Each structure stands twice: as C-alpha cells, then as structure tokens.
CSV table of C-alpha atoms in Angstrom, one decimal:
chain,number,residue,atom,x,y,z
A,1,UNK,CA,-32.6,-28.1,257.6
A,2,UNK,CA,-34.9,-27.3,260.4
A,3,UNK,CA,-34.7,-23.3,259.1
A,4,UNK,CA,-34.3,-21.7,256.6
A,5,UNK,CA,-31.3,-20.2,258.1
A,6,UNK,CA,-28.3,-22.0,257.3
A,7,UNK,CA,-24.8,-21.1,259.3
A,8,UNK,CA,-21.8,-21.6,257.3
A,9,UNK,CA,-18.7,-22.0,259.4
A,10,UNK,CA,-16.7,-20.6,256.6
A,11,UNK,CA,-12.8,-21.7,256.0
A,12,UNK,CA,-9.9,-19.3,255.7
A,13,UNK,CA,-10.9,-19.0,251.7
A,14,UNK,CA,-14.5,-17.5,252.1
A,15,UNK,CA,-12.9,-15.2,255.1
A,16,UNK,CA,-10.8,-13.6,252.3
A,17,UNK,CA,-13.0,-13.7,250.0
A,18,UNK,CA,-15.4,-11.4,252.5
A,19,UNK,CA,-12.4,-8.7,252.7
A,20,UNK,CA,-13.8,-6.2,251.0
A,21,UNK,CA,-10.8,-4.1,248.8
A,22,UNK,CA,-11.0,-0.9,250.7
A,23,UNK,CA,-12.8,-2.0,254.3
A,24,UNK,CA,-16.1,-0.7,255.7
A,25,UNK,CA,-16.1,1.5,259.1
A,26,UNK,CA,-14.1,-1.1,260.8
A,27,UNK,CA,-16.4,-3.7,259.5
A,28,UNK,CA,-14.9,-6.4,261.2
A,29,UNK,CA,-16.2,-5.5,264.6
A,30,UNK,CA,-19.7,-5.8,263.6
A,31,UNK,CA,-20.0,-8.6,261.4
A,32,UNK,CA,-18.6,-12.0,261.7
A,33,UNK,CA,-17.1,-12.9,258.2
A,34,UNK,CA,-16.4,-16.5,259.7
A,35,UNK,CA,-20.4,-17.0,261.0
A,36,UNK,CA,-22.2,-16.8,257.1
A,37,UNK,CA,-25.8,-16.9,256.7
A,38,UNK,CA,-27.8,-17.5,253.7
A,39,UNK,CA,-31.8,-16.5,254.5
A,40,UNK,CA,-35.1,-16.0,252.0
A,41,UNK,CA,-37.9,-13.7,252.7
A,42,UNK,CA,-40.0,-10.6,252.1
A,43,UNK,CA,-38.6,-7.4,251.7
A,44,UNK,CA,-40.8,-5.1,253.8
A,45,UNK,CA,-38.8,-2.1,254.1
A,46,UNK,CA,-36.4,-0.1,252.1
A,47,UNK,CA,-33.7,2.7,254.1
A,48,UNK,CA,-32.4,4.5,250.9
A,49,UNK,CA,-29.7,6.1,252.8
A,50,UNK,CA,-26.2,6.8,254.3
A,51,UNK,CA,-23.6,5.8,255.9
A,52,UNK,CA,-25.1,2.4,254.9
A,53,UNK,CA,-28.4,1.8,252.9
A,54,UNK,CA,-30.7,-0.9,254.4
A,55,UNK,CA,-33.3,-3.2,253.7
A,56,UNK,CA,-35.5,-5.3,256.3
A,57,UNK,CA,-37.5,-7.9,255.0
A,58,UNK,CA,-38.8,-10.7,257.3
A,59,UNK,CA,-37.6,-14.6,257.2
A,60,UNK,CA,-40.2,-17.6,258.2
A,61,UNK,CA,-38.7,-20.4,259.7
A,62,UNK,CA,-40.3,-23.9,259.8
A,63,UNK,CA,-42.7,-23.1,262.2
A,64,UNK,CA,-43.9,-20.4,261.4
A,65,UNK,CA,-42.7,-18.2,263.0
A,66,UNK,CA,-41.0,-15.0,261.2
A,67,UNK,CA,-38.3,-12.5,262.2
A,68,UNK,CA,-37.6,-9.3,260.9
A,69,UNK,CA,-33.6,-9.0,259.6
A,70,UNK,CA,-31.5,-5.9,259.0
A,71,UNK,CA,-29.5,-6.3,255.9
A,72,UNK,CA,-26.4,-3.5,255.8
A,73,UNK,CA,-25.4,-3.1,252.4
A,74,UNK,CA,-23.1,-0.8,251.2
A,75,UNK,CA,-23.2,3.5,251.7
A,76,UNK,CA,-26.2,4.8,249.7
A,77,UNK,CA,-23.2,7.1,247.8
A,78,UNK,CA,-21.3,3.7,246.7
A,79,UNK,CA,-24.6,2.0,245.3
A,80,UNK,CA,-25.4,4.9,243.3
A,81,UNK,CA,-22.3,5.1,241.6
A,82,UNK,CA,-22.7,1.4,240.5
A,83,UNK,CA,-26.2,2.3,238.8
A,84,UNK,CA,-28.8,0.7,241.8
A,85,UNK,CA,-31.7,2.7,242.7
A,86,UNK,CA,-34.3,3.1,245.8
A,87,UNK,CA,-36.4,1.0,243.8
A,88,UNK,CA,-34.0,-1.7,242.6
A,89,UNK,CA,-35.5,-4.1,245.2
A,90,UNK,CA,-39.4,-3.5,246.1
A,91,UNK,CA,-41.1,-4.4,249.3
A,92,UNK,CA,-43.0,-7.5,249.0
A,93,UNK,CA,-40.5,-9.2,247.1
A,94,UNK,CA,-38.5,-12.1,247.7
A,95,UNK,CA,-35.2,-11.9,248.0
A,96,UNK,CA,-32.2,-13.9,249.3
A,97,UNK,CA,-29.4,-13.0,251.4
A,98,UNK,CA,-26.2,-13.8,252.0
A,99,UNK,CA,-23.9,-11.9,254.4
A,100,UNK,CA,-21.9,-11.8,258.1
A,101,UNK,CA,-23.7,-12.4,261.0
A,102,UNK,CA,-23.4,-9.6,263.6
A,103,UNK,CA,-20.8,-10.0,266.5
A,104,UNK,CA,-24.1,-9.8,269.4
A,105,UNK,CA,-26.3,-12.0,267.8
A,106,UNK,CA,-29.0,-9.7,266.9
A,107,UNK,CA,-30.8,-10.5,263.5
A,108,UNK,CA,-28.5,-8.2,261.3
A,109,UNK,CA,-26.1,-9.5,258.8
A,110,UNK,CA,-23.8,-7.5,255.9
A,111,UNK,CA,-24.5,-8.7,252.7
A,112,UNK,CA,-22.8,-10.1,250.5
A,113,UNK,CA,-25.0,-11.0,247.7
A,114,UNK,CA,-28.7,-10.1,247.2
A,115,UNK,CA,-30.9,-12.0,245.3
A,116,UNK,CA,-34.2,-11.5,243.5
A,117,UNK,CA,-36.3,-14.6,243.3
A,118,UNK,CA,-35.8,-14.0,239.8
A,119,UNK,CA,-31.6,-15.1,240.3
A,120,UNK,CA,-31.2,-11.1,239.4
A,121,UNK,CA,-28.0,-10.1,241.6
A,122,UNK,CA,-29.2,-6.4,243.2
A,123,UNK,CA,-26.8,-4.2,244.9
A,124,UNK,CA,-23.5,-5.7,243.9
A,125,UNK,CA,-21.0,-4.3,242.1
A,126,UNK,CA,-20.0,-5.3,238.1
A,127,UNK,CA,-17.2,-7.8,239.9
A,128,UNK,CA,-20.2,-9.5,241.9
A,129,UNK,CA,-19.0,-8.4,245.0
A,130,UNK,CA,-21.0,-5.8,247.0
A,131,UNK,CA,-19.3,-2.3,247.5
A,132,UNK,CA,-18.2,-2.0,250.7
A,133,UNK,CA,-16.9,1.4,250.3
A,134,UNK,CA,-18.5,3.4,253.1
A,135,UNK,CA,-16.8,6.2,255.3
B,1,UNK,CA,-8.6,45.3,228.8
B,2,UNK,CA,-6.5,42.3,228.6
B,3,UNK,CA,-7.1,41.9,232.7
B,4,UNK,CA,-10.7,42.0,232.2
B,5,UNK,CA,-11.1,39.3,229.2
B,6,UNK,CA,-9.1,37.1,231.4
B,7,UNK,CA,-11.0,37.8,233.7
B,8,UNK,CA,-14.0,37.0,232.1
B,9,UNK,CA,-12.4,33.7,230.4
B,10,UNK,CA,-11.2,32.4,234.0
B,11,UNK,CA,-15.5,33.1,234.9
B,12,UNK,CA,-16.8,31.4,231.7
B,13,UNK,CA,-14.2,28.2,232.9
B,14,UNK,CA,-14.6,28.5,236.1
B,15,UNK,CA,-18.8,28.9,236.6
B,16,UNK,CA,-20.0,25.5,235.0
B,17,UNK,CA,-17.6,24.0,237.3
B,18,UNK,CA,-19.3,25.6,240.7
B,19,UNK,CA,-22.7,25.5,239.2
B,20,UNK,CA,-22.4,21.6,238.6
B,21,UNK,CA,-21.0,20.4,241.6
B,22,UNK,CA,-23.8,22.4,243.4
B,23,UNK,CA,-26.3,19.9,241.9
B,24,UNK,CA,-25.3,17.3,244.4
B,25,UNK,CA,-28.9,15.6,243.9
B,26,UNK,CA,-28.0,14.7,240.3
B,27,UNK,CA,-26.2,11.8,241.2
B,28,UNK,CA,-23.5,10.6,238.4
B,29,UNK,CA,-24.6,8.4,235.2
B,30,UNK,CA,-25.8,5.3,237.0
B,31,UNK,CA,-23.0,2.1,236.2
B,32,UNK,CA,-21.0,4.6,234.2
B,33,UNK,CA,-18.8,5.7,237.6
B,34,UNK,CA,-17.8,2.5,238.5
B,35,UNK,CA,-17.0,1.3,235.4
B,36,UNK,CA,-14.9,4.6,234.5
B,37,UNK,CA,-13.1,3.8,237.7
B,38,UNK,CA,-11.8,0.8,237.1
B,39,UNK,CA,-9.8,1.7,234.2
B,40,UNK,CA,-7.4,3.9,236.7
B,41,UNK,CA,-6.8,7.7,236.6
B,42,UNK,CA,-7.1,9.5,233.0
B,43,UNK,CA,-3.9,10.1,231.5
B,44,UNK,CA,-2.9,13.6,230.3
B,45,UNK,CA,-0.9,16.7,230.8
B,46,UNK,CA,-1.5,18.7,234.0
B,47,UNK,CA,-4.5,21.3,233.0
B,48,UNK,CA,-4.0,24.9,233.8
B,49,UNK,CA,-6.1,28.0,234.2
B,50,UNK,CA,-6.1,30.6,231.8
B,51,UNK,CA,-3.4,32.5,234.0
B,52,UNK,CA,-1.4,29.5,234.0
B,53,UNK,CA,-1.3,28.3,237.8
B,54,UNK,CA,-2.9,24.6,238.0
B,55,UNK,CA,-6.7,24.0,237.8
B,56,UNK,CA,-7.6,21.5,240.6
B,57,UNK,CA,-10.8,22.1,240.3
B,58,UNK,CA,-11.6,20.3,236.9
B,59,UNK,CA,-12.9,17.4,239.0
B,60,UNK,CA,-13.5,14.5,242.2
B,61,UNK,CA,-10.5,13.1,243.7
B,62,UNK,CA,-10.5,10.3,246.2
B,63,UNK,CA,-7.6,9.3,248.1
B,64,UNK,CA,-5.0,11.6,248.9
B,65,UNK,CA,-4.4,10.4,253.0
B,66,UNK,CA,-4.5,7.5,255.5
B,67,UNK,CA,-7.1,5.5,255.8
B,68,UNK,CA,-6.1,1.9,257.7
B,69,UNK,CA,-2.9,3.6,258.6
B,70,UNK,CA,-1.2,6.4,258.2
B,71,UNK,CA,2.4,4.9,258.8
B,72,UNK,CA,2.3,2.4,255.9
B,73,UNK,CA,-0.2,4.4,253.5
B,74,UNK,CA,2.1,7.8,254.1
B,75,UNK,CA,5.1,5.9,252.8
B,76,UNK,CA,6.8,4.7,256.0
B,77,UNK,CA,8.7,2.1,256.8
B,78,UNK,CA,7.0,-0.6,259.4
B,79,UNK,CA,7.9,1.4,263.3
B,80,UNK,CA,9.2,4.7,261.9
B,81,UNK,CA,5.8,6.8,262.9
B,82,UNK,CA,5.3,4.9,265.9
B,83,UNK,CA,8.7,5.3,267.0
B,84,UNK,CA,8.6,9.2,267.0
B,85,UNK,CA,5.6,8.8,269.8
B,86,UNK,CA,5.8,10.3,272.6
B,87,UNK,CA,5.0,7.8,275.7
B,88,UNK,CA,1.9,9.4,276.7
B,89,UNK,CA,0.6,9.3,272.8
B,90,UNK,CA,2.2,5.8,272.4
B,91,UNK,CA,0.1,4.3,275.9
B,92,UNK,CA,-3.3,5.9,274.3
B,93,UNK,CA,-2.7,4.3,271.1
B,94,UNK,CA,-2.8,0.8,272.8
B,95,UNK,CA,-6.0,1.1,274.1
B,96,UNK,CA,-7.9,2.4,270.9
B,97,UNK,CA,-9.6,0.1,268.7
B,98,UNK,CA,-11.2,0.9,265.8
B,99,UNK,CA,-14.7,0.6,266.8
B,100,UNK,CA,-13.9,4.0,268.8
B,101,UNK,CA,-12.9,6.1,266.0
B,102,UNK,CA,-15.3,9.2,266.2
B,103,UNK,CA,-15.1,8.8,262.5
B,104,UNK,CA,-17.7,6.3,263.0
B,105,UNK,CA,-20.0,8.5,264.8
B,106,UNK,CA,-20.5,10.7,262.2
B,107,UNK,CA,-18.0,12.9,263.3
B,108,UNK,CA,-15.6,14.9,261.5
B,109,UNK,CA,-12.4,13.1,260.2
B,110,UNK,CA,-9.6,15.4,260.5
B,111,UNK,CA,-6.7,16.4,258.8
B,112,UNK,CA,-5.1,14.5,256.4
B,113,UNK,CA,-7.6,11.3,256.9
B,114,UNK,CA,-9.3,10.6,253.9
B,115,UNK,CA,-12.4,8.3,252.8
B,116,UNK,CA,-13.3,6.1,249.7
B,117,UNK,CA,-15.9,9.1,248.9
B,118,UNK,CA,-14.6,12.1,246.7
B,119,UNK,CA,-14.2,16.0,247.5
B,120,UNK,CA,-13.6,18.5,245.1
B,121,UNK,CA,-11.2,22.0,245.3
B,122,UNK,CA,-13.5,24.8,244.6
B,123,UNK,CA,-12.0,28.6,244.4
B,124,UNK,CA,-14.2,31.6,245.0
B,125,UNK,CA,-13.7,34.2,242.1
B,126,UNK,CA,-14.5,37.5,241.3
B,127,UNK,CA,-12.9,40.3,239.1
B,128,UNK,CA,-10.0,39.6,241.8
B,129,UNK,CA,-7.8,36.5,242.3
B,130,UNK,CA,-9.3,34.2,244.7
B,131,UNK,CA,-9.3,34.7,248.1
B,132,UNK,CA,-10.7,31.7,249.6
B,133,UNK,CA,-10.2,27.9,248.3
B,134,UNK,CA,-12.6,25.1,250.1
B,135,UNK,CA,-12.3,21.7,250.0
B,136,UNK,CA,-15.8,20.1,249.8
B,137,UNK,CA,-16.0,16.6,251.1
B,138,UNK,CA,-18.8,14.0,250.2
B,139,UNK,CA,-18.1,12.0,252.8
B,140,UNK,CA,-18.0,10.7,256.1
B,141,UNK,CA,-18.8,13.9,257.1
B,142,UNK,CA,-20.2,16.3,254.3
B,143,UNK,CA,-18.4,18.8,255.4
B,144,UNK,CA,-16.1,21.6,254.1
B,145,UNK,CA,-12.4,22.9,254.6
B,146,UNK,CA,-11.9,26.6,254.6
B,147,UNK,CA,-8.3,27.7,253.2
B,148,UNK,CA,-7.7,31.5,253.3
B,149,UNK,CA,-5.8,32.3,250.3
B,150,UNK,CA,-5.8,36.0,250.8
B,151,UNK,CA,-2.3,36.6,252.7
B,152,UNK,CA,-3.3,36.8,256.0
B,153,UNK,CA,-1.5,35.0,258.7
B,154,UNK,CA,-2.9,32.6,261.3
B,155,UNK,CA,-4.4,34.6,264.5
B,156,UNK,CA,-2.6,34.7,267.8
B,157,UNK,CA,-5.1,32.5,269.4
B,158,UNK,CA,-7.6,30.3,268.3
B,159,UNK,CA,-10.4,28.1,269.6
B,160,UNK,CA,-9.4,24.9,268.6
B,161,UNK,CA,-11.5,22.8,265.9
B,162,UNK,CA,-11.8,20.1,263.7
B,163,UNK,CA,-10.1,21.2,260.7
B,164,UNK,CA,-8.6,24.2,262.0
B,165,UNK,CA,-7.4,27.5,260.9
B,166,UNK,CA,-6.0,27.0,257.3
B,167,UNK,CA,-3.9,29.5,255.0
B,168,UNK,CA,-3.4,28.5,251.6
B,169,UNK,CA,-0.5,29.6,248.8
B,170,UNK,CA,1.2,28.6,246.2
B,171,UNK,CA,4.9,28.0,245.8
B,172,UNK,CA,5.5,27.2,241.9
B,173,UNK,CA,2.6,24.5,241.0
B,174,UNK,CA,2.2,23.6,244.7
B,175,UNK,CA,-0.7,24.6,246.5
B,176,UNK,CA,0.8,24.8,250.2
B,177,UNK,CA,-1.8,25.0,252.6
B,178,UNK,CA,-0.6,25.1,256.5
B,179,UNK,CA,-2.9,24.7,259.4
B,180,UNK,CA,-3.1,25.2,262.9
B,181,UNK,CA,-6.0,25.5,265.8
B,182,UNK,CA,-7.0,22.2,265.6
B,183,UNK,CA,-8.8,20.1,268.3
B,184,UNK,CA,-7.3,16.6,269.8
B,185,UNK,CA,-10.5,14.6,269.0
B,186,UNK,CA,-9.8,13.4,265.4
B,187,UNK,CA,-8.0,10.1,264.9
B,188,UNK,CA,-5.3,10.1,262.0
B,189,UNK,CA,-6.5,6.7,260.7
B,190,UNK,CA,-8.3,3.8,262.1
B,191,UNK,CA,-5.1,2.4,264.1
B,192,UNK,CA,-5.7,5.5,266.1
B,193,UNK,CA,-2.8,7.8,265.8
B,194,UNK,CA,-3.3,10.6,268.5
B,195,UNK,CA,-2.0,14.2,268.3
B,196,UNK,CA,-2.8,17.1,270.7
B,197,UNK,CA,-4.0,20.8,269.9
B,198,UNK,CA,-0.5,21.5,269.2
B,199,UNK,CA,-0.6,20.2,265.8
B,200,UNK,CA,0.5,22.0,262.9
B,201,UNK,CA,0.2,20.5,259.3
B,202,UNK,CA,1.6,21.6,256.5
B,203,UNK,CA,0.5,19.9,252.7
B,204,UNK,CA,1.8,20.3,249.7
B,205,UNK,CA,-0.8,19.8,247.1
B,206,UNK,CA,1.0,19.0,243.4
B,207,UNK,CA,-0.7,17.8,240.5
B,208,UNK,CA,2.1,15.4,239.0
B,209,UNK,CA,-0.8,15.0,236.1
B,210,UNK,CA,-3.9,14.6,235.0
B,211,UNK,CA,-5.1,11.9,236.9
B,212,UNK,CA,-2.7,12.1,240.0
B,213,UNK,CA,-2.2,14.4,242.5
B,214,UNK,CA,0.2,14.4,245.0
B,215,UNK,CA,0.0,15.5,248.9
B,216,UNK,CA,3.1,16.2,250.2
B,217,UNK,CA,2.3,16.1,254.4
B,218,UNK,CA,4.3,17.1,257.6
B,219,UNK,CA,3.2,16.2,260.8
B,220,UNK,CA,4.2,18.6,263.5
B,221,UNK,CA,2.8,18.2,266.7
B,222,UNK,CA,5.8,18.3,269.3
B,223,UNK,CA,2.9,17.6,272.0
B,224,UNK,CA,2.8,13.9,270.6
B,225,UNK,CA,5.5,13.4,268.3
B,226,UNK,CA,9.6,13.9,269.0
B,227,UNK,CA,9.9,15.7,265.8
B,228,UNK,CA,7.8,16.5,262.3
B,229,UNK,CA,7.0,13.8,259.7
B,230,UNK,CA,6.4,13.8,256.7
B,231,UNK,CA,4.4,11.1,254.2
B,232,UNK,CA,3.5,11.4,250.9
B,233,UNK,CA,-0.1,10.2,249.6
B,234,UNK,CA,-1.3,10.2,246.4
B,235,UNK,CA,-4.8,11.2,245.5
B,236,UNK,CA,-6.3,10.3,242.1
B,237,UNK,CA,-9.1,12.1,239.6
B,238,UNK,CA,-12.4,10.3,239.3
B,239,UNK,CA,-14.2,10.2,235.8
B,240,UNK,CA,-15.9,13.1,234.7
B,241,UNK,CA,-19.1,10.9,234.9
B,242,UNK,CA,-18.3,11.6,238.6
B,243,UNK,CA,-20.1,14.0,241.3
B,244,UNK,CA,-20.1,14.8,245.1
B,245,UNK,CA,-23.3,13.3,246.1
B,246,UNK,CA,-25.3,14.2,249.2
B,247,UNK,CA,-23.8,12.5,252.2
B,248,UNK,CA,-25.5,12.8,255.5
B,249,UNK,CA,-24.2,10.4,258.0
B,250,UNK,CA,-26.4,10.9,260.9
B,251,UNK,CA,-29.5,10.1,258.8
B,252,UNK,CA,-29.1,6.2,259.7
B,253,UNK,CA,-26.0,5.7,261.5
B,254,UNK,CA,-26.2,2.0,263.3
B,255,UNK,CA,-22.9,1.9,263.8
B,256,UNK,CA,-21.9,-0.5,266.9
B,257,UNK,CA,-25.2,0.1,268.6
B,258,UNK,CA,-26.9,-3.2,268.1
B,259,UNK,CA,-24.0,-4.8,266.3
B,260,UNK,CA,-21.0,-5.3,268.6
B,261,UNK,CA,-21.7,-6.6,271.9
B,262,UNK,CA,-20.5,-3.9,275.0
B,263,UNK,CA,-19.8,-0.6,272.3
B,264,UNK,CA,-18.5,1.9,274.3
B,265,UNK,CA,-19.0,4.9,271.2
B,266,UNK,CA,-16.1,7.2,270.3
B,267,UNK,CA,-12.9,7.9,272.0
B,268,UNK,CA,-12.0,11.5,271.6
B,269,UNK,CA,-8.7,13.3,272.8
B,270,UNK,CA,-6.0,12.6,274.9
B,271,UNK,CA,-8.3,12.4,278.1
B,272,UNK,CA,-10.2,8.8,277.7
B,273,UNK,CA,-12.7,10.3,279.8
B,274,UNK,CA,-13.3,13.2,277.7
C-alpha cells in the first residue's frame, strides 16, 4: 500500500453496521459511511468539547509527507457518560483510526473505532461501537 | 402548623434535588450511566410529593418527542401528518433537507423536538405552591423552558419566540402545559415539518410510572396544518447515576462547514430567504 491510508469501498453489511442506533446531526451528509478509512499517527491535539469532541493527530504517508486529520467522535456529553476522559488519549500518542470519510474530501473522518498502539479501544462505547448520540 | 411541616418536608425533598442538578460540572459516575441505561427504565410505582400530586422532578429523562420524524415517532400512521399539510407548508417541506435544520447550528430546537441528551422538571418553591416549573435541557441547546404555573393567562400579544409563552396546570396527575407565541424558525424533526407563528401546543405530561413518562401532544397550527394533531411520545427516566451535564454547542460546532461540499447553513421559517 503506497499509504498508509487505506479506502475501503465497504458493502451494504459495513454501511449498516455504521448506522449508529439513534443518528448523529444528520450524520449522513457529512460522512461517507460507504468511503472507510483506516489511518495511524500522532495525536497532537485534543478538543474536549461539544456538540462533538475532537482529536487531530497527524498521518505520514510513504513519502514523508504528513497531514493533519480531524477525527469527530462522538458529543463530549455522550463520552462522558460512558466513563472516557480529556485525558483518555494523550498527544503524542499513536493511535489508529477508523471512521467515514467526509462528503468534500477534506481530511476529516467520523470514527468508528480508536485505537491506542497499545490495541486499548478509546472512546467507544461497552458494545464497541462509538456513541453517536449528539444533538 | 400542619401547612408549615409540609411545607418544610416538601423543602427538605425538594432542595437536594435543585442543589444537585446545579452541579452540572460533576459529570455522572464515569461507565456507570451507560451501563445503567441499558437495562431500560427502572420499574416502580409513580413517586409523589408529600402533597400527593406527582414528583417529576426525582430525575433526567430523555425522549419524550420527535427526533427523525415526528409522524412515525408521534404514533402515526405512514401519510397521516403529512396529509393534514397545507400546500404552502407541504411545497417547503420538499425542499428541506436535514443538513438545514437550525438545530444543527446550535440553535434552539423547539417544541416538542427532543434530543438523545436529558432535561430535568425543576419547580420553584417557597412557603407557597410553586409558581413557575422549568424544563432544563442539556442539550442541543442548553437552554431552559419557562412554564408559568401561577394562573395567569397567556397575554394578548406576544413577540414571537423559540419556545414561546407557556402556562402550566394540572388536570388529575397530568401536568398540562399549553403554549403559544412561538416563532416559525424551529423544525419539528429532521424531515423538516414546518409550522407558522400561529402554532399552539398543548402537552399533556403523565407519569404512567416510574420509569416512563408520557407526553400526550396536539398540534394546532391552522396556518400550516387543516386541523390539530395529536401524537403521543414516551419519554423515559435515566439512572440516578445520571446528571445534566454542561452542553455548549457553539464552543466547537463544525457542522457542514468543511464537511459537505456547497452547505448552504440553516433554513429558518416559512420565507427561504429569511
């Protein structure tokens, strides 16, 4: 894989799967839960906050060359009530994403699973799945 | 004497109640919320003040009103809201999608529209019988309803508004609370159900038991609609691990602004242009 960025051109199974049980803010329209990315980098920011908390953390490819992605994850209220903290994930460390692409293109996905380089699953609910449960 | 120690047992009930749901920083036991919430509303009788009318106030509730849809999640059959349409109200329907909602610009959601976040029936009292009862949302927006429960009427006129001018009683064990003076600008759901400043809501707000509590709506708004509806939502009580947290939406609201390609931003009213 010439990234480290790999597109998954996910079947009608892993669309349902992505249907969170009570949607997000119309969700849909941002985030392509057909176009799945799976990317590893740094964490080097942390937005603790609402209607969606937020991490950035930046992803090398195999050139070098690194871009900085926005991670939406679930509203800071929903995260709390499943026991994660500010500090669940720290900047500097590695973590691995996997979640929608947005509609434009940007770099900005909405996860689905975070994971420490440890295999420690961070913001996502007791099922496994990430609360979606904004707004 | 009797008056006063009820009185005084209705404050000793009644102040840990205020005083913790002030402490929105707390935050509820971490993992204990979710967990509690998965084992569905707690079973039990309906609990009652010591005067005997129905406590609402002995906890969160979430649910309660449309979210997706107001038609289907209010108890009606596929067509049966969207036939009572006017035209005009039918024609600005089909050009609302979601993405539009001013829900999803931090603005206020209206009248009966819900969110997955709790709110929490709070009464003001005093050595009198309440006179005002608020409805305290966490989320999307953390903001309040004001229900005058003091026997005035609504005024003759009123500058429209987002929730409106509410007057609260009860008939039995039903709170009724009826409301007029709203705005146009809120959606009733994300399929984008319009009404106009004509609207007049009417819920009736019974505690069927413990854990469930039942919201009784009508939908008058002859500016939109050929003639009142009513639905029927249920709302259910959170664990008492539960707690309005701080919500504020505007802090880092992305919403469509990088995200979906062309956003437009909300679509308030019955005047697209508005």
């Amino acid at each position: 894989m010439r990234t480290k960025l790999a597109v998954v051109l996910a079947g009608l199974a892993l669309v349902a799967l992505a249907v969170p049980a009570v949607a997000h803010h119309a969700v849909g329209a941002e985030y392509d839960a057909s176009k799945v990315v799976k990317l590893t980098g740094t964490v080097s920011k942390v937005e603790w906050t609402n209607p969606h908390a937020r991490i950035y953390f930046d992803v090398k490819d195999a050139d070098g060359k690194v871009t900085t992605w926005n991670v939406e994850l679930a509203a800071r209220s929903a995260l709390v009530r499943q026991g994660w903290t500010a500090s669940s994930v720290k900047i500097g460390e590695t973590v691995t994403v996997e979640g929608s692409m947005a509609r434009s293109g940007v770099s900005g996905v909405n996860a689905r699973s975070v994971m420490t380089a440890a295999g420690k699953r961070v913001f996502g609910g007791n099922d496994g799945a990430i609360d979606q449960n904004a707004q | 004497m009797r008056k006063l120690l009820v009185v005084c047992a209705m404050t000793a009930l009644v102040l840990p109640l205020l005083v913790r749901s002030a402490s929105t920083q707390a935050g509820p036991e971490a993992g204990k919320v979710q967990a509690a919430r998965r084992a569905g509303p707690p079973k039990g009788a309906v609990p009652r003040l010591p005067d005997g009318s129905v406590n609402l106030m002995d906890g969160v509730w979430v649910g309660g009103g449309p979210v997706q849809d107001m038609e289907s999640q209010g108890g009606l059959k596929k067509g049966e809201m969207d036939a009572l349409m006017l035209p005009w109200a039918k024609a600005l329907m089909a050009t609302r999608d979601e993405t539009q909602e001013p829900h999803n610009a931090c603005l206020p959601m209206g009248v009966p529209r819900v969110t997955p976040f709790p709110y929490r029936f709070v009464q003001n009292y005093t050595h009198r019988k309440p006179t005002h009862m608020f409805i305290l949302h966490e989320g999307n927006i953390h903001s309040y309803r004001q229900i005058f429960m003091d026997g005035r009427k609504h005024p003759a006129e009123l500058d429209s508004s987002w929730y409106g001018h509410s007057i609260g009683s009860w008939e039995k064990d039903t709170l009724v609370i009826d409301t007029v003076g709203y705005n146009d600008k809120f959606w009733f759901d994300r399929r984008g159900h319009p009404h106009t400043e004509q609207l007049h809501t009417i819920e009736r707000w019974t505690r069927l038991s413990l854990g469930e509590l039942e919201n009784r709506f009508t939908l008058d708004d002859p500016g939109a609609y050929t003639k009142p509806i009513n639905f029927r939502f249920v709302a259910t009580l959170m664990p008492p691990e539960d707690e309005l947290l701080e919500y504020i939406c505007q802090e880092n609201n992305q919403y469509g602004a990088s995200t979906i390609p062309g956003y437009k931003g909300p679509q308030m009213g019955k005047d697209p242009l508005k």
